[in-house]
Coordinates of C-alpha atoms and ligand atoms in Angstrom, one line a residue:
M1 CA 0.0 0.0 0.0
E2 CA 1.5 3.3 -1.0
N3 CA 0.8 6.8 -2.2
I4 CA 2.6 6.7 -5.6
A5 CA 2.1 10.2 -6.9
E6 CA 1.3 13.7 -5.7
S7 CA 1.3 17.0 -7.7
E8 CA -0.8 20.1 -8.2
R9 CA -3.3 18.0 -10.2
I10 CA -3.0 14.7 -8.3
I11 CA -4.2 14.8 -4.6
G12 CA -3.0 11.3 -4.2
H13 CA -2.7 7.9 -6.0
Y14 CA -3.0 5.0 -3.6
R15 CA -2.4 1.5 -4.6
G16 CA -3.5 -1.4 -2.4
K17 CA -1.6 -4.7 -2.2
E18 CA -4.6 -6.6 -3.7
N19 CA -6.0 -6.0 -7.2
G20 CA -9.5 -4.5 -7.4
P21 CA -11.4 -1.5 -8.8
L22 CA -9.7 1.7 -9.9
V23 CA -11.6 4.5 -8.3
V24 CA -11.1 8.0 -9.7
A25 CA -12.3 10.7 -7.4
I26 CA -12.4 14.3 -8.6
G27 CA -13.0 17.4 -6.4
G28 CA -13.2 21.0 -7.6
I29 CA -14.4 20.4 -11.2
H30 CA -16.1 23.7 -10.3
G31 CA -13.6 26.1 -8.9
N32 CA -16.0 27.6 -6.3
E33 CA -16.6 24.1 -4.8
P34 CA -13.4 23.3 -2.8
A35 CA -15.2 21.0 -0.3
G36 CA -14.6 17.9 -2.5
V37 CA -10.9 18.8 -2.7
R38 CA -10.6 19.2 1.1
A39 CA -12.4 15.9 1.6
L40 CA -10.1 14.0 -0.7
E41 CA -7.0 15.6 1.0
R42 CA -8.3 14.5 4.3
L43 CA -9.0 11.0 3.0
F44 CA -5.3 10.7 2.0
E45 CA -4.2 11.8 5.5
L46 CA -6.5 9.1 6.9
L47 CA -5.0 6.5 4.5
E48 CA -1.5 7.5 5.5
D49 CA -2.3 7.1 9.2
E50 CA -4.4 3.9 8.9
P51 CA -1.6 1.2 8.7
R52 CA -0.1 2.6 12.0
L53 CA -3.5 2.9 13.8
N54 CA -4.9 -0.3 12.4
P55 CA -2.1 -2.8 11.4
G56 CA -4.6 -5.2 9.8
F57 CA -5.9 -2.5 7.4
N58 CA -6.1 -3.7 3.8
F59 CA -7.0 -1.8 0.6
K60 CA -8.2 -3.6 -2.5
G61 CA -7.6 -1.8 -5.8
E62 CA -6.5 1.8 -6.4
L63 CA -7.7 5.3 -5.6
L64 CA -6.7 8.2 -7.8
A65 CA -7.8 11.6 -6.4
L66 CA -7.6 14.6 -8.7
R67 CA -8.2 18.4 -8.4
G68 CA -10.6 19.3 -11.2
N69 CA -10.3 22.9 -12.4
L70 CA -7.0 24.2 -11.1
A71 CA -7.2 27.7 -12.5
A72 CA -10.8 28.2 -11.3
L73 CA -10.0 26.7 -7.8
A74 CA -7.2 29.3 -7.5
A75 CA -9.6 32.1 -8.6
G76 CA -12.5 30.8 -6.4
K77 CA -14.8 30.9 -9.5
R78 CA -17.0 28.2 -11.0
F79 CA -15.0 28.4 -14.2
I80 CA -12.6 30.7 -16.1
D81 CA -14.0 30.5 -19.7
I82 CA -16.5 27.7 -19.9
D83 CA -18.1 25.2 -17.5
L84 CA -15.7 22.2 -17.2
N85 CA -18.5 19.9 -16.3
R86 CA -20.3 20.6 -19.7
I87 CA -17.4 20.0 -22.1
W88 CA -16.4 16.4 -21.5
R89 CA -16.6 14.8 -24.9
Q90 CA -14.3 13.2 -27.4
L91 CA -11.3 15.6 -27.6
G92 CA -10.9 15.3 -31.3
D93 CA -7.7 16.3 -33.0
E94 CA -5.0 16.7 -30.4
S95 CA -3.1 19.0 -32.7
Q96 CA -5.8 21.6 -32.5
P97 CA -4.8 24.4 -30.0
A98 CA -6.8 24.4 -26.8
T99 CA -8.9 27.5 -27.0
T100 CA -10.1 27.9 -23.4
S101 CA -8.6 27.5 -20.0
E102 CA -11.0 24.6 -19.4
D103 CA -9.7 22.8 -22.6
L104 CA -6.3 22.6 -21.0
E105 CA -7.7 21.4 -17.7
L106 CA -9.8 18.7 -19.4
R107 CA -6.7 17.4 -21.4
E108 CA -4.7 17.1 -18.2
L109 CA -7.4 15.4 -16.3
I110 CA -8.1 12.8 -19.1
A111 CA -4.3 12.2 -19.5
A112 CA -3.9 11.6 -15.7
I113 CA -6.9 9.2 -15.7
E114 CA -5.7 7.4 -18.9
I115 CA -2.3 6.7 -17.5
A116 CA -3.8 5.2 -14.3
V117 CA -6.2 3.1 -16.4
E118 CA -3.4 1.8 -18.6
E119 CA -1.1 1.0 -15.6
A120 CA -3.8 -0.5 -13.2
P121 CA -4.7 -4.2 -13.2
L122 CA -8.2 -2.9 -12.6
S123 CA -11.3 -5.1 -12.1
E124 CA -13.6 -2.2 -12.8
L125 CA -13.3 1.6 -13.4
V126 CA -15.4 3.8 -11.1
L127 CA -15.7 7.6 -11.1
L128 CA -16.7 9.7 -8.1
D129 CA -17.2 13.4 -8.9
L130 CA -17.7 15.6 -5.8
H131 CA -19.7 18.8 -6.0
T132 CA -21.5 21.3 -3.8
T133 CA -24.5 23.6 -4.5
T134 CA -25.4 27.3 -4.1
A135 CA -28.7 26.2 -2.3
V136 CA -28.9 24.8 1.2
G137 CA -30.8 21.7 2.3
G138 CA -29.9 18.3 1.0
I139 CA -27.3 15.9 -0.2
F140 CA -27.8 13.6 -3.2
A141 CA -26.1 11.4 -5.8
I142 CA -26.6 11.5 -9.5
T143 CA -25.7 8.5 -11.7
G144 CA -26.8 6.6 -14.8
D145 CA -30.1 4.8 -15.0
D146 CA -28.8 1.3 -15.3
A147 CA -29.3 -1.0 -12.3
P148 CA -25.5 -1.4 -11.4
S149 CA -25.0 2.3 -11.2
L150 CA -28.2 3.0 -9.3
S151 CA -27.5 0.3 -6.7
L152 CA -23.9 1.6 -6.2
A153 CA -25.3 5.1 -5.5
A154 CA -28.0 3.7 -3.2
E155 CA -25.3 1.8 -1.2
M156 CA -23.8 5.1 -0.3
S157 CA -26.8 5.7 2.0
V158 CA -27.8 8.9 0.1
P159 CA -30.8 10.1 -1.9
V160 CA -30.4 9.2 -5.6
I161 CA -31.6 11.2 -8.6
K162 CA -32.4 9.3 -11.7
G163 CA -32.6 10.6 -15.3
M164 CA -30.2 13.5 -14.8
L165 CA -28.0 12.4 -17.7
S166 CA -30.7 13.1 -20.2
G167 CA -31.1 16.7 -18.8
L168 CA -27.4 17.6 -19.1
Q169 CA -24.6 17.3 -21.7
G170 CA -20.9 16.9 -21.6
T171 CA -20.5 16.0 -17.9
T172 CA -17.9 13.8 -16.3
L173 CA -20.7 11.1 -16.0
H174 CA -21.4 11.2 -19.7
Y175 CA -17.8 10.8 -20.6
F176 CA -17.0 7.9 -18.2
R177 CA -20.1 6.1 -19.3
S178 CA -19.3 6.4 -23.0
D179 CA -16.3 3.9 -23.3
H180 CA -13.6 6.6 -23.8
F181 CA -10.9 4.9 -21.7
S182 CA -8.8 2.0 -22.8
T183 CA -10.3 -0.7 -20.7
D184 CA -12.7 -3.4 -21.5
R185 CA -13.8 -3.6 -17.8
S186 CA -17.1 -2.2 -16.7
V187 CA -17.3 1.5 -15.9
R188 CA -19.6 3.1 -13.3
A189 CA -19.8 6.8 -12.4
V190 CA -21.5 8.7 -9.6
S191 CA -21.7 12.5 -8.9
F192 CA -22.3 13.5 -5.3
E193 CA -23.6 16.9 -4.1
S194 CA -22.6 17.3 -0.5
G195 CA -24.4 20.5 0.5
H196 CA -23.8 24.2 0.3
H197 CA -20.4 25.5 -1.1
D198 CA -19.4 27.2 2.2
D199 CA -20.8 24.9 4.8
P200 CA -18.0 23.1 6.6
A201 CA -20.3 20.0 6.9
S202 CA -20.1 19.7 3.1
I203 CA -16.5 18.5 3.6
D204 CA -17.4 15.9 6.1
L205 CA -20.3 14.6 4.0
A206 CA -18.1 14.4 0.8
L207 CA -15.5 12.5 2.8
A208 CA -18.3 10.2 4.3
A209 CA -19.7 9.5 0.8
T210 CA -16.3 8.7 -0.6
I211 CA -15.6 6.2 2.2
N212 CA -19.0 4.7 1.8
L213 CA -18.4 4.2 -1.9
L214 CA -15.0 2.6 -1.2
R215 CA -16.8 0.2 1.2
A216 CA -19.6 -0.5 -1.2
L217 CA -17.0 -1.5 -3.9
G218 CA -15.1 -3.7 -1.4
C219 CA -11.9 -1.5 -1.6
V220 CA -12.0 -1.2 2.2
R221 CA -13.6 -3.8 4.6
E222 CA -16.7 -3.1 6.6
E223 CA -14.8 -3.8 9.9
D224 CA -12.1 -1.2 9.0
V225 CA -14.6 1.7 8.5
S226 CA -16.0 3.8 11.3
T227 CA -19.8 3.8 11.4
Y228 CA -19.5 7.5 12.0
H229 CA -19.5 8.3 8.3
D230 CA -22.4 6.1 7.5
E231 CA -24.5 7.6 10.4
L232 CA -23.6 11.2 9.3
L233 CA -24.9 10.5 5.8
R234 CA -28.1 8.7 7.0
E235 CA -28.8 11.6 9.4
S236 CA -28.4 14.2 6.6
A237 CA -30.6 12.2 4.3
A238 CA -33.3 11.1 6.8
S239 CA -35.9 13.6 5.8
L240 CA -35.2 13.5 2.0
P241 CA -36.8 11.3 -0.7
R242 CA -34.8 8.1 -1.3
L243 CA -35.2 8.0 -5.1
T244 CA -36.4 10.7 -7.4
E245 CA -36.4 11.2 -11.2
L246 CA -35.7 14.4 -13.1
V247 CA -38.8 15.8 -14.8
Y248 CA -37.7 19.3 -15.8
V249 CA -34.6 21.4 -16.3
H250 CA -34.8 25.2 -16.6
H251 CA -31.9 26.0 -19.0
I252 CA -30.6 29.6 -19.0
A253 CA -28.2 31.5 -21.2
H254 CA -24.7 31.1 -19.7
D255 CA -23.7 34.6 -20.5
G256 CA -26.5 35.8 -18.3
S257 CA -28.3 37.6 -21.3
D258 CA -31.8 36.3 -20.3
G259 CA -31.5 38.0 -16.9
F260 CA -32.6 34.9 -14.9
R261 CA -33.1 35.5 -11.2
M262 CA -34.2 32.7 -8.9
A263 CA -36.8 33.8 -6.3
P264 CA -35.1 33.9 -2.9
G265 CA -35.2 31.2 -0.2
F266 CA -35.6 28.0 -2.1
R267 CA -33.8 24.9 -0.8
N268 CA -32.8 21.6 -2.3
F269 CA -35.7 19.1 -2.1
Q270 CA -38.2 21.8 -1.3
P271 CA -41.7 20.6 -2.3
I272 CA -43.2 22.8 -5.0
A273 CA -46.7 23.0 -6.6
K274 CA -47.4 23.3 -10.3
G275 CA -47.7 27.0 -11.2
E276 CA -45.7 28.2 -8.2
L277 CA -43.6 31.3 -8.9
L278 CA -39.9 30.3 -8.9
G279 CA -38.1 33.2 -10.5
R280 CA -38.0 35.9 -13.2
D281 CA -36.1 36.7 -16.4
K282 CA -36.5 39.4 -19.0
G283 CA -39.5 37.5 -20.4
G284 CA -41.4 37.9 -17.0
N285 CA -42.3 35.4 -14.3
I286 CA -41.1 31.8 -14.4
V287 CA -43.5 29.3 -12.8
A288 CA -43.1 25.6 -12.0
P289 CA -44.3 23.6 -15.1
A290 CA -44.8 20.5 -12.8
A291 CA -45.2 19.7 -9.1
G292 CA -42.3 17.9 -7.3
Y293 CA -39.2 18.8 -5.4
L294 CA -36.9 21.7 -6.4
L295 CA -33.3 20.8 -6.9
M296 CA -30.2 23.1 -7.3
P297 CA -32.0 26.5 -7.5
L298 CA -29.2 28.8 -8.8
Y299 CA -28.0 31.5 -6.4
Q300 CA -24.8 32.5 -8.2
Q301 CA -23.8 34.4 -11.3
Q302 CA -22.3 31.5 -13.3
G303 CA -24.4 28.5 -14.4
D304 CA -26.2 27.0 -17.3
E305 CA -29.3 25.8 -15.5
G306 CA -31.6 27.9 -13.3
F307 CA -33.2 25.0 -11.4
F308 CA -34.3 21.3 -11.7
I309 CA -37.5 19.6 -10.7
V310 CA -37.6 16.0 -9.6
Q311 CA -40.5 13.7 -8.6
D312 CA -40.7 10.6 -6.4
F313 CA -39.8 7.4 -8.3
S314 CA -40.4 3.8 -7.3
F315 CA -39.0 0.8 -9.2
P316 CA -41.3 -1.8 -10.5
S317 CA -41.1 -4.8 -8.1
A318 CA -39.1 -6.7 -10.7
F319 CA -36.1 -4.5 -10.1
Ligands
ZN401 ZN1 -20.5 21.6 -9.2

């Protein structure tokens, strides 16, 4: 077990003695969301101490933790030129000059992941992408709609949102799920939203979710993990719906030209009625086109979506 790399981009690269999954965890894809970066830094401190505190500790597989948007993290902004979590797609001709700050970030991220994929004797590739929101009130995971991805997200003891991939484009999740890496092993990807950008609890919850994911994958053994993290997540999720499905995305112009303003005071998972006033833009009032729970109401300048609406979802019993 050893930490085999560390740099500005790489928070840590931990390789267990036993082969297993390669888990790629990214914090700070959005530069104003440093909680995920802090959480991964703390995880590597814990991993360094663990063999001393718990001589029987064993790690199966590899963990590669990365800082997402370095320039935006330094500036404390969501992005410099363009949202890094909307441009993950085939990079095309490498000889083309990168035109935005985020093009360069994306190339470095993909190169770091590709090297790890090529070197690892991986049984499976798993992405965890850590985020926070501008709204308060609620943690949740986003993943693909296939059963293996949904069950992995559910094992993290957090609310799961289904159907988000059809409402967005060019996210880390899309990229990982589209066979871009040189592995024939299965690939799963989960994004986790751990709370408000500036709430210190968002760091604890992101750390707890990462540890729960490692446990769900069998990278760390149940008996080696403190139940504190699991309890923290269960407590934070206690009053939230377990599984919901995206029914509406309110897209906005990312240069701010439509003058979108979210009405104040909305929280993640706040129940809303059809026709309820949610905000305004230069066209006038914006009302909810459907009833449900509000998700990620936008209370910052930069963003491509004003809000999301999700509804309760139950699997047919055959699931
Ligand atoms: Zn984010």
